[in-house]
Coordinates of C-alpha atoms in Angstrom, one line a residue:
Chain A
M1435 CA -23.3 -48.6 4.3
L1436 CA -27.0 -49.3 2.5
P1437 CA -27.7 -52.5 4.8
Y1438 CA -27.0 -50.6 7.6
R1439 CA -29.2 -47.7 6.4
K1440 CA -32.2 -49.7 5.6
K1441 CA -32.0 -51.5 8.7
H1442 CA -31.7 -48.2 10.8
Y1443 CA -35.1 -47.0 8.7
T1444 CA -36.9 -50.2 9.6
K1445 CA -36.1 -49.5 13.1
I1446 CA -37.3 -46.2 13.1
N1447 CA -40.6 -47.0 11.2
E1448 CA -41.5 -50.3 13.3
L1449 CA -41.1 -47.8 16.2
M1450 CA -43.5 -45.2 14.3
G1451 CA -45.8 -47.9 13.9
I1452 CA -45.6 -47.6 9.8
T1453 CA -43.7 -49.3 7.5
G1454 CA -41.2 -48.7 4.2
L1455 CA -39.4 -45.7 3.4
P1456 CA -42.2 -43.3 2.1
A1457 CA -42.8 -43.4 5.8
V1458 CA -39.9 -41.8 6.4
R1459 CA -39.8 -39.3 4.1
I1460 CA -43.3 -38.3 5.5
C1461 CA -41.9 -37.8 8.8
L1462 CA -39.1 -35.2 7.4
M1463 CA -41.3 -33.3 5.3
A1464 CA -43.5 -33.1 8.2
L1465 CA -40.3 -31.9 10.5
V1466 CA -39.0 -29.2 7.2
A1467 CA -42.8 -28.0 7.1
F1468 CA -42.6 -27.4 11.3
T1469 CA -39.3 -25.6 10.8
I1470 CA -40.5 -23.3 7.9
L1471 CA -44.0 -22.6 9.9
F1472 CA -41.9 -22.4 13.1
M1473 CA -39.0 -19.7 11.3
S1474 CA -41.8 -17.6 9.4
S1475 CA -43.1 -16.7 12.7
F1476 CA -40.5 -14.4 13.7
P1477 CA -41.1 -11.5 11.0
V1478 CA -44.7 -11.9 12.6
A1479 CA -43.6 -11.3 15.8
A1480 CA -41.4 -8.6 15.3
Q1481 CA -43.7 -6.8 13.6
V1482 CA -46.5 -7.0 16.2
S1483 CA -43.7 -5.7 18.4
A1484 CA -42.5 -3.2 16.5
P1485 CA -43.0 -0.1 17.4
D1486 CA -45.8 2.2 15.2
A1487 CA -44.7 3.1 11.9
P1488 CA -42.6 6.3 12.3
Y1489 CA -43.6 7.9 8.8
D1490 CA -47.3 8.5 7.1
L1491 CA -49.0 6.4 5.6
G1492 CA -50.6 8.2 3.0
P1493 CA -53.8 7.8 1.9
L1494 CA -55.3 4.7 2.5
G1495 CA -56.8 2.2 -0.4
T1496 CA -59.7 0.4 -1.2
R1497 CA -58.9 -2.1 1.4
G1498 CA -58.3 0.0 4.1
T1499 CA -54.8 -0.1 3.6
Q1500 CA -51.8 2.2 2.5
S1501 CA -52.5 2.1 -1.5
I1502 CA -49.6 0.3 -3.7
S1503 CA -49.0 3.2 -5.8
E1504 CA -48.5 5.3 -2.5
M1505 CA -46.6 2.4 -1.4
W1506 CA -43.7 2.2 -4.3
R1507 CA -44.2 6.1 -4.5
D1508 CA -42.3 6.1 -0.6
I1509 CA -40.0 3.6 -1.9
R1510 CA -38.9 4.7 -5.1
H1511 CA -37.9 8.1 -2.6
G1512 CA -35.8 5.9 -0.2
Q1513 CA -38.7 5.7 2.4
G1514 CA -37.6 3.2 4.9
G1515 CA -39.7 0.5 6.0
L1516 CA -40.0 -2.0 9.1
V1517 CA -37.4 -5.1 8.9
T1518 CA -35.7 -8.0 11.2
I1519 CA -32.6 -7.3 10.3
D1520 CA -31.0 -5.0 12.4
R1521 CA -28.3 -3.4 10.3
L1522 CA -27.7 0.5 8.9
E1523 CA -30.1 1.4 6.3
S1524 CA -31.0 -2.2 5.4
N1525 CA -34.8 -1.4 5.8
V1526 CA -34.4 0.9 2.7
L1527 CA -35.7 -0.9 -0.6
I1528 CA -34.4 1.7 -3.4
N1529 CA -31.6 4.6 -2.4
A1530 CA -33.0 6.9 -4.3
N1531 CA -30.5 9.7 -3.3
G1532 CA -28.0 7.6 -5.1
T1533 CA -29.2 9.0 -8.5
W1534 CA -27.4 11.9 -9.0
W1535 CA -24.4 10.0 -7.8
S1536 CA -24.8 7.2 -10.1
Q1537 CA -25.7 10.1 -13.4
L1538 CA -22.1 12.0 -11.9
R1539 CA -19.9 8.8 -11.5
D1540 CA -21.2 7.2 -14.9
K1541 CA -19.0 6.7 -17.4
D1542 CA -20.9 9.9 -19.5
G1543 CA -20.7 11.4 -16.1
A1544 CA -19.4 15.0 -15.2
L1545 CA -16.8 13.5 -13.2
I1546 CA -15.4 11.7 -16.0
K1547 CA -15.9 14.1 -18.1
Y1548 CA -14.4 17.4 -16.7
G1549 CA -11.6 15.4 -14.9
S1550 CA -10.4 13.9 -18.0
I1551 CA -10.6 17.2 -19.3
L1552 CA -8.9 19.0 -16.4
L1553 CA -5.7 16.4 -16.4
A1554 CA -5.5 17.1 -20.5
S1555 CA -5.6 20.9 -20.3
I1556 CA -2.7 20.5 -17.9
L1557 CA -0.8 18.3 -19.7
T1558 CA -1.3 20.0 -22.4
A1559 CA -0.5 23.5 -20.9
V1560 CA 2.5 21.9 -19.6
A1561 CA 4.0 20.3 -22.9
V1562 CA 2.7 24.2 -24.6
Y1563 CA 5.1 26.2 -22.1
F1564 CA 8.1 23.6 -22.8
V1565 CA 8.2 24.1 -26.0
V1566 CA 7.6 27.7 -26.1
K1567 CA 9.9 28.5 -23.2
G1568 CA 12.1 25.5 -22.9
Q1569 CA 14.0 25.1 -19.8
I1570 CA 14.4 27.6 -17.2
T1571 CA 17.8 27.6 -17.3
I1572 CA 20.6 28.9 -14.1
D1573 CA 21.5 32.7 -14.5
G1574 CA 25.1 32.8 -15.4
G1575 CA 25.5 29.3 -15.2
R1576 CA 26.6 27.1 -12.3
S1577 CA 29.2 28.0 -10.0
G1578 CA 30.5 24.6 -8.7
R1579 CA 29.9 25.3 -5.0
L1580 CA 27.3 23.3 -3.7
I1581 CA 25.0 23.9 -1.1
P1582 CA 22.9 21.3 1.1
R1583 CA 19.3 21.8 0.5
F1584 CA 17.3 18.5 1.7
S1585 CA 18.3 15.8 4.5
I1586 CA 18.6 12.2 3.9
A1587 CA 15.5 11.7 5.7
Q1588 CA 13.7 14.3 4.2
R1589 CA 14.8 12.8 0.7
V1590 CA 13.4 9.2 1.6
V1591 CA 10.3 10.7 2.8
H1592 CA 9.7 12.6 -0.1
W1593 CA 10.3 9.6 -2.6
T1594 CA 8.5 7.1 -0.6
M1595 CA 5.6 9.3 -0.8
A1596 CA 6.5 9.7 -4.4
C1597 CA 6.6 6.3 -5.4
V1598 CA 3.3 5.5 -3.4
F1599 CA 1.5 8.2 -5.0
L1600 CA 2.4 7.5 -8.5
L1601 CA 1.2 3.7 -8.0
L1602 CA -2.2 5.2 -5.9
A1603 CA -2.4 7.9 -9.3
F1604 CA -1.9 5.3 -11.8
T1605 CA -4.1 2.7 -10.3
G1606 CA -6.7 5.4 -9.3
L1607 CA -7.0 6.7 -12.8
V1608 CA -7.3 3.4 -14.1
I1609 CA -10.6 2.9 -11.5
L1610 CA -11.9 6.2 -12.7
F1611 CA -11.3 6.5 -16.6
G1612 CA -10.9 2.6 -17.2
R1613 CA -14.6 1.8 -17.9
P1614 CA -14.6 4.7 -20.7
F1615 CA -11.0 4.5 -21.9
L1616 CA -9.5 1.0 -21.2
I1617 CA -12.3 -1.0 -21.9
P1618 CA -12.7 -0.3 -25.9
L1619 CA -8.9 -0.7 -25.7
L1620 CA -8.1 -3.7 -24.2
G1621 CA -11.9 -5.4 -24.1
P1622 CA -13.5 -6.2 -21.2
K1623 CA -11.9 -9.6 -20.0
A1624 CA -8.4 -7.9 -20.2
F1625 CA -9.7 -5.0 -18.3
G1626 CA -11.6 -7.0 -15.4
I1627 CA -8.1 -8.5 -14.7
L1628 CA -6.5 -5.1 -15.1
A1629 CA -8.8 -4.1 -12.9
S1630 CA -9.1 -6.8 -10.3
A1631 CA -5.4 -6.1 -9.4
V1632 CA -5.3 -2.2 -9.3
M1633 CA -8.0 -2.4 -7.0
Q1634 CA -6.1 -4.5 -4.5
T1635 CA -3.1 -2.5 -5.3
H1636 CA -5.1 0.9 -4.5
N1637 CA -6.8 -0.5 -1.8
L1638 CA -3.8 -1.9 0.0
F1639 CA -1.1 1.0 -0.6
G1640 CA -4.0 3.8 0.5
P1641 CA -2.9 3.6 4.4
I1642 CA 1.0 3.7 3.3
F1643 CA -0.1 6.9 1.5
A1644 CA -1.9 8.3 4.7
V1645 CA 1.3 7.6 6.8
S1646 CA 3.8 9.1 4.3
L1647 CA 1.6 12.2 4.1
I1648 CA 1.9 12.4 8.2
A1649 CA 6.0 11.7 7.6
L1650 CA 6.0 14.5 4.9
F1651 CA 4.1 17.1 7.1
F1652 CA 6.6 17.3 9.8
S1653 CA 9.8 16.5 7.6
F1654 CA 9.1 19.7 5.3
V1655 CA 6.4 22.0 7.2
R1656 CA 9.5 24.1 8.7
G1657 CA 9.9 27.0 6.2
N1658 CA 6.6 26.2 4.1
F1659 CA 4.2 29.1 6.2
P1660 CA 3.6 31.8 3.9
T1661 CA 5.2 35.1 4.5
W1662 CA 4.9 38.5 2.8
S1663 CA 7.8 37.9 0.3
D1664 CA 5.2 35.2 -1.4
L1665 CA 2.7 37.9 -2.1
R1666 CA 5.5 39.6 -4.1
W1667 CA 6.7 36.2 -5.7
L1668 CA 2.9 35.3 -6.6
L1669 CA 2.3 39.1 -7.9
K1670 CA 5.2 38.5 -10.5
G1671 CA 3.9 35.1 -11.7
G1672 CA 7.0 33.3 -9.7
G1673 CA 9.1 34.7 -12.6
L1674 CA 7.3 31.9 -15.4
L1675 CA 6.5 34.7 -17.6
G1676 CA 9.6 36.6 -17.5
G1677 CA 11.4 38.9 -14.5
H1678 CA 12.5 37.9 -11.6
A1679 CA 10.7 37.3 -8.4
S1680 CA 12.5 37.0 -5.3
A1681 CA 11.9 34.0 -2.8
G1682 CA 13.7 32.2 0.6
R1683 CA 14.3 28.5 1.0
Y1684 CA 10.8 27.8 -0.7
N1685 CA 8.8 30.1 -2.4
A1686 CA 5.2 30.7 -2.7
G1687 CA 4.5 28.1 -5.7
E1688 CA 6.4 25.4 -3.3
K1689 CA 4.3 26.2 -0.9
T1690 CA 1.2 26.3 -2.2
W1691 CA 1.8 22.6 -3.7
F1692 CA 3.1 21.7 0.1
W1693 CA -0.4 23.1 1.2
V1694 CA -2.3 21.5 -1.6
A1695 CA -0.8 18.3 -1.3
V1696 CA -1.5 18.3 2.7
I1697 CA -5.0 19.6 2.4
A1698 CA -5.9 17.4 -0.6
G1699 CA -4.0 14.8 1.0
V1700 CA -5.7 14.8 4.3
L1701 CA -9.3 14.9 2.2
I1702 CA -8.3 11.7 0.2
S1703 CA -7.1 9.8 3.1
G1704 CA -10.0 10.4 5.0
S1705 CA -12.6 9.7 2.5
G1706 CA -10.2 6.5 1.2
F1707 CA -10.2 5.3 4.9
M1708 CA -14.0 5.7 4.7
L1709 CA -14.3 3.6 1.1
L1710 CA -12.0 1.0 2.6
F1711 CA -14.5 0.1 5.5
P1712 CA -17.9 1.0 4.5
D1713 CA -19.2 -1.3 6.8
V1714 CA -18.1 0.8 9.5
I1715 CA -20.2 3.9 8.1
G1716 CA -22.7 2.1 6.6
V1717 CA -24.5 5.2 5.4
R1718 CA -24.7 5.3 2.0
D1719 CA -25.2 9.0 1.1
L1720 CA -21.8 9.8 2.9
L1721 CA -20.0 7.0 1.4
Q1722 CA -21.4 8.6 -1.9
N1723 CA -19.8 12.4 -1.4
A1724 CA -16.6 10.3 0.2
E1725 CA -16.1 9.0 -3.2
L1726 CA -16.6 12.0 -4.8
V1727 CA -14.6 14.2 -2.2
H1728 CA -12.1 11.0 -2.8
G1729 CA -12.0 11.6 -6.9
I1730 CA -12.2 15.3 -6.9
A1731 CA -9.3 15.8 -4.2
A1732 CA -7.1 13.2 -6.2
L1733 CA -7.9 14.9 -9.5
G1734 CA -6.4 18.1 -8.1
F1735 CA -3.7 16.3 -6.6
V1736 CA -3.1 14.6 -9.7
G1737 CA -3.4 17.8 -11.5
F1738 CA -0.6 20.0 -9.2
A1739 CA 1.5 16.9 -9.5
I1740 CA 2.1 17.0 -13.3
G1741 CA 3.2 20.7 -12.8
H1742 CA 5.6 19.5 -9.9
I1743 CA 7.2 16.6 -11.4
Y1744 CA 7.3 19.1 -14.8
L1745 CA 9.3 21.6 -12.6
G1746 CA 11.3 19.6 -10.6
T1747 CA 12.8 17.6 -13.5
I1748 CA 13.1 18.9 -16.9
G1749 CA 11.4 22.3 -16.5
T1750 CA 14.0 23.7 -14.4
E1751 CA 17.7 22.9 -14.5
G1752 CA 19.4 21.9 -11.7
T1753 CA 15.8 21.3 -9.1
L1754 CA 16.2 17.5 -9.6
E1755 CA 19.8 17.0 -7.8
G1756 CA 18.7 19.1 -4.8
M1757 CA 16.0 15.8 -4.2
T1758 CA 18.2 13.1 -5.1
T1759 CA 21.8 14.1 -3.8
G1760 CA 20.5 16.4 -1.1
N1761 CA 22.5 19.6 -2.4
V1762 CA 21.9 22.4 -5.3
D1763 CA 23.9 24.8 -6.9
E1764 CA 24.7 28.1 -5.2
S1765 CA 23.5 29.7 -8.4
W1766 CA 20.9 28.0 -8.9
I1767 CA 19.5 29.3 -5.3
G1768 CA 20.7 32.8 -6.6
T1769 CA 18.2 32.2 -9.6
H1770 CA 15.1 30.8 -8.0
H1771 CA 15.8 31.3 -4.0
D1772 CA 17.7 34.5 -3.6
L1773 CA 16.7 35.7 -0.3
W1774 CA 17.6 32.5 1.1
L1775 CA 21.2 32.6 -0.2
A1776 CA 21.1 35.7 1.5
E1777 CA 20.2 34.2 4.5
I1778 CA 23.0 31.9 4.1
E1779 CA 25.3 34.2 3.2
A1780 CA 24.7 36.5 6.2
K1781 CA 24.5 33.2 8.3
H1782 CA 28.7 32.5 6.9
Q1783 CA 29.8 35.9 7.5
G1784 CA 28.4 35.7 10.8
D1785 CA 30.3 32.5 11.3
V1786 CA 33.5 34.0 10.0
K1787 CA 33.3 36.8 12.4
Chain B
M1407 CA -1.1 -28.3 -19.5
T1408 CA -1.9 -24.8 -18.8
I1409 CA 0.4 -21.8 -17.7
I1410 CA -1.1 -22.1 -13.9
E1411 CA -0.5 -26.0 -14.2
L1412 CA 3.0 -25.6 -15.3
L1413 CA 3.9 -23.0 -12.5
E1414 CA 2.4 -24.9 -10.1
G1415 CA 4.1 -28.5 -11.1
P1416 CA 7.3 -28.6 -12.6
L1417 CA 8.7 -25.1 -12.7
W1418 CA 7.7 -24.7 -8.9
T1419 CA 9.3 -28.0 -7.9
A1420 CA 12.3 -27.2 -10.3
S1421 CA 13.1 -23.3 -8.7
L1422 CA 12.6 -24.9 -5.2
T1423 CA 15.2 -27.4 -5.9
I1424 CA 17.4 -24.9 -7.3
F1425 CA 16.3 -22.8 -4.4
A1426 CA 17.2 -25.5 -1.6
V1427 CA 20.4 -27.3 -3.2
L1428 CA 21.9 -24.3 -4.0
A1429 CA 21.2 -22.4 -0.5
I1430 CA 22.7 -25.6 1.7
W1431 CA 25.5 -25.4 -1.1
R1432 CA 26.5 -22.2 0.1
L1433 CA 25.9 -22.8 3.6
G1434 CA 27.8 -25.7 3.7
A1435 CA 30.8 -23.7 1.9
I1436 CA 30.8 -21.6 4.2
L1437 CA 30.6 -24.1 7.5
L1438 CA 33.5 -26.6 5.7
S1439 CA 36.1 -23.7 4.8
G1440 CA 37.1 -23.8 8.7
R1441 CA 39.4 -21.0 10.1
R1442 CA 42.8 -20.5 11.2
R1443 CA 43.8 -22.0 14.6
V1444 CA 44.0 -18.7 17.3
E1445 CA 47.1 -20.0 19.3
A1446 CA 46.8 -17.0 21.7
R1447 CA 45.4 -17.7 25.4
P1448 CA 41.4 -16.3 25.3
A1449 CA 40.4 -13.4 27.7
G1450 CA 37.0 -14.4 27.5
S1451 CA 34.4 -16.5 26.2
P1452 CA 34.1 -17.0 22.7
S1453 CA 30.8 -18.8 23.3
A1454 CA 29.4 -16.2 25.3
G1455 CA 30.5 -13.2 22.7
A1456 CA 28.8 -15.3 20.1
I1457 CA 25.1 -15.9 21.8
R1458 CA 25.9 -12.3 23.2
L1459 CA 26.0 -10.8 19.7
I1460 CA 23.6 -13.0 17.9
F1461 CA 20.8 -12.1 20.4
G1462 CA 21.8 -8.6 21.3
H1463 CA 22.0 -7.0 17.8
F1464 CA 18.3 -7.5 17.3
I1465 CA 18.3 -4.3 19.4
P1466 CA 19.0 -1.4 17.9
Q1467 CA 22.5 -0.1 18.3
K1468 CA 23.4 3.1 20.1
P1469 CA 24.7 4.7 16.6
F1470 CA 21.9 4.2 15.0
R1471 CA 19.5 5.2 18.5
R1472 CA 21.3 8.3 19.2
N1473 CA 21.7 9.3 15.1
G1474 CA 18.6 11.1 14.0
K1475 CA 19.5 11.4 10.7
V1476 CA 19.2 7.7 10.1
W1477 CA 16.6 7.1 13.1
F1478 CA 14.4 5.6 10.0
V1479 CA 16.6 3.0 9.2
T1480 CA 16.0 0.9 12.1
L1481 CA 12.6 1.3 11.8
A1482 CA 12.3 0.8 8.5
G1483 CA 14.4 -2.6 9.0
Y1484 CA 12.3 -3.8 11.4
A1485 CA 8.8 -2.8 9.7
F1486 CA 10.0 -4.7 6.7
H1487 CA 11.5 -8.0 8.2
L1488 CA 8.7 -8.4 10.7
G1489 CA 6.2 -7.6 8.1
L1490 CA 7.6 -10.1 5.1
F1491 CA 8.0 -12.7 7.7
A1492 CA 4.2 -12.6 8.6
V1493 CA 3.0 -12.3 5.3
L1494 CA 5.0 -15.1 3.9
F1495 CA 4.3 -17.6 6.9
F1496 CA 1.1 -16.3 8.0
A1497 CA -1.3 -15.4 4.8
A1498 CA -4.0 -18.1 4.6
P1499 CA -3.2 -18.2 0.6
H1500 CA 0.1 -18.9 1.7
I1501 CA -0.1 -21.2 4.4
T1502 CA -2.9 -23.0 1.9
F1503 CA 0.1 -23.1 -0.4
I1504 CA 2.6 -24.9 1.5
H1505 CA 0.4 -27.5 2.9
D1506 CA -0.9 -28.7 -0.5
N1507 CA 2.7 -28.3 -2.4
L1508 CA 5.3 -28.1 0.1
I1509 CA 4.9 -29.9 3.7
G1510 CA 1.1 -30.9 4.3
L1511 CA 1.0 -29.0 7.7
E1512 CA -0.7 -26.1 8.4
W1513 CA -1.1 -23.7 11.0
A1514 CA -3.6 -20.8 12.1
A1515 CA -3.3 -17.7 9.6
L1516 CA -3.4 -14.1 10.3
P1517 CA -7.1 -12.5 9.8
R1518 CA -7.5 -10.3 6.6
W1519 CA -7.0 -7.2 8.7
G1520 CA -3.3 -8.7 10.1
F1521 CA -2.5 -9.5 7.1
I1522 CA -2.8 -6.0 5.7
I1523 CA -1.2 -4.3 8.3
A1524 CA 1.6 -6.8 8.3
A1525 CA 2.1 -5.9 4.2
E1526 CA 1.8 -2.4 4.7
F1527 CA 4.6 -2.5 7.6
A1528 CA 6.6 -4.7 4.8
F1529 CA 5.9 -2.0 2.0
I1530 CA 6.6 0.8 3.2
G1531 CA 9.9 -0.4 5.5
L1532 CA 11.2 -2.1 1.8
L1533 CA 10.5 1.2 0.0
A1534 CA 12.5 3.3 2.5
L1535 CA 15.2 1.2 2.5
W1536 CA 15.6 1.0 -1.3
I1537 CA 14.9 4.7 -1.5
R1538 CA 18.0 5.3 1.0
R1539 CA 20.3 3.7 -1.5
F1540 CA 19.8 5.9 -4.1
V1541 CA 19.7 9.1 -1.7
D1542 CA 22.3 8.5 1.3
P1543 CA 25.4 9.2 -0.4
V1544 CA 27.7 6.5 1.7
V1545 CA 24.7 3.8 1.0
R1546 CA 25.0 4.4 -2.7
L1547 CA 28.6 4.0 -3.1
I1548 CA 28.4 0.6 -1.0
S1549 CA 25.3 -0.8 -2.9
R1550 CA 26.0 -3.2 -5.6
T1551 CA 23.2 -4.3 -8.7
D1552 CA 22.6 -7.2 -6.8
D1553 CA 21.3 -5.4 -3.7
H1554 CA 19.0 -3.3 -6.3
I1555 CA 17.8 -6.5 -8.2
V1556 CA 17.2 -8.1 -4.6
A1557 CA 14.8 -5.1 -3.4
G1558 CA 13.5 -4.7 -6.8
L1559 CA 12.5 -8.1 -7.3
T1560 CA 11.0 -8.9 -3.5
F1561 CA 9.2 -5.5 -4.5
L1562 CA 7.4 -7.3 -7.1
V1563 CA 6.9 -10.4 -6.0
M1564 CA 5.1 -8.4 -2.8
L1565 CA 3.1 -6.5 -5.6
S1566 CA 2.0 -9.1 -7.5
G1567 CA 0.7 -10.7 -4.3
C1568 CA -1.1 -7.7 -3.6
M1569 CA -2.6 -7.6 -6.9
A1570 CA -3.9 -11.1 -6.6
L1571 CA -5.4 -10.7 -2.9
A1572 CA -8.9 -11.3 -4.7
Q1573 CA -8.1 -14.7 -5.3
T1574 CA -10.5 -14.8 -8.1
V1575 CA -8.7 -14.0 -11.0
E1576 CA -5.8 -16.8 -12.6
V1577 CA -3.6 -14.6 -14.2
L1578 CA -2.7 -12.3 -11.5
R1579 CA -2.1 -15.9 -9.3
A1580 CA 0.2 -16.6 -12.1
I1581 CA 2.2 -13.4 -12.3
H1582 CA 2.9 -14.1 -8.7
L1583 CA 3.6 -17.5 -8.5
G1584 CA 6.1 -16.8 -11.4
L1585 CA 8.0 -13.7 -10.0
V1586 CA 8.2 -15.7 -6.6
E1587 CA 9.9 -18.8 -8.7
I1588 CA 12.4 -15.9 -10.2
W1589 CA 12.9 -15.0 -6.6
L1590 CA 13.3 -18.7 -5.5
I1591 CA 16.3 -19.1 -8.2
Y1592 CA 17.6 -15.8 -7.9
F1593 CA 18.0 -16.1 -4.4
P1594 CA 21.0 -18.6 -3.5
F1595 CA 22.9 -16.0 -5.9
S1596 CA 21.9 -13.0 -4.0
S1597 CA 22.5 -11.1 -1.1
M1598 CA 19.0 -12.4 -0.1
M1599 CA 21.3 -15.4 1.5
H1600 CA 21.5 -13.1 4.6
T1601 CA 18.3 -14.9 5.5
F1602 CA 20.5 -18.1 6.5
T1603 CA 23.7 -16.3 7.1
W1604 CA 23.2 -14.0 9.5
P1605 CA 23.9 -16.0 12.7
L1606 CA 27.3 -17.2 11.2
S1607 CA 28.4 -13.5 10.5
R1608 CA 27.5 -12.6 14.1
G1609 CA 28.2 -15.8 15.7
F1610 CA 31.6 -15.4 14.6
T1611 CA 32.3 -11.6 14.9
G1612 CA 31.1 -12.6 18.4
A1613 CA 33.1 -15.1 19.2
R1614 CA 36.0 -13.3 18.1
A1615 CA 35.2 -10.4 20.2
G1616 CA 34.6 -12.3 23.2
R1617 CA 37.8 -14.5 22.7
R1618 CA 39.6 -10.8 23.1
G1619 CA 37.5 -10.3 26.0
T1620 CA 35.8 -7.5 24.3
R1621 CA 32.1 -6.7 23.5
M1622 CA 30.3 -5.5 20.5

């Protein structure tokens, strides 16, 4: 290879009337210099052809141009300049509007502080309620007669949504609270690995949540619209503090949870898609607001879910089997959904007649 | 030797060997088991019946199409199998791995968005089918421990793969590779063998029906 190269160089040098390897270097340097000059002319051309500055230049400095301090003040407040890169917001050097968001999203910020207080309060309230009141039992005990409550499709949709939600809630909480709570426990290296894993999982399962939400909505919307009996149920506190509160197939608490899940789910999904594809939206302010909406709606969803999981499992006797086997005890319906039981009995008597 | 070197080297070779040898063993055992000779005169073509069933059953069958209660089984089945196939053979990291560690061949990979969509389909399909094993009383009764291990292991393999998507953390890649190796070793002992045996079972059933002059 070397003799060939040497011979090749010699031939070029002979043609140019110069001898020795340095001559080739000089030629290359000239070529590079020409290229740099040529490329550097593009921004100048762009500035020449660009329209007049769309903003007030402010007071002029001693050299007749905008003063340095004014220029930096503009930049500091997010003033856009003229650039050749044709991308959204690429002309903004400092995103001044992001300061509030950074403070809010900071590990000592309001979102982390009040978010953790909210979740801790809900968990404490549920635990205290369970200790004080215990499990809500079926009035008069089980009858042994089972009545279908949820179809197979409804249960599959519910549990698919539940699995995806739990995965997203866990990964989302690690993303949100990881820095203040997990780094001190795991150390930065282990948290870095965990953060990478949960971020990828969260991003991949997000769209599945949106699809599950649509399936959940269509599977459960029937019977979840408010009625007057819901108002009476709410006024009696759902019977949680004593007394009996009549309800139909779904009580007001279940209906509230359904609509909270749907509305929060839509907000979470919509904002989540914005965050998944930031280059499509591109506007930083919108993305910051999307992250805020995503976080707040998710915290609300998780908070309600804690109550739902408690009442659906250890909180109320006989409720979980409705979503596992699809059937509930007739006495359970009489205790919690007496108006629905009356409907079933009326229908049954009509069928018998 | 680091853990990742161990997983990519001796453990990968061992698991792949166990998978290949035992899968071929089981297929061979099925093919060489023989069958009772049928003396009756055929009323139709066994070959046509076999081909009809092997390919015809890719299309959803009437009982599933008409039964609204199990509509999702067909959809979830397609979503999972097609999604998993696409992820397994058309994900860029998998193609690179197959090229470097298996056959030295490579082919066009799915774009990232295509991979994500395929993975989403696979995940939602697997979840729906696995959950059905718990909530449908009939399917729950006929589900064995093996079915749950297969579903759980496949889910973990897919989940660990998606966790390692950034491809920057070696620990996550090692977890994924380790789970894949467990999955490969378990494969020949499990119902996952239907990956290879489905044409045999469909073909046999179709041929028997074809011989009798009936259609399935």
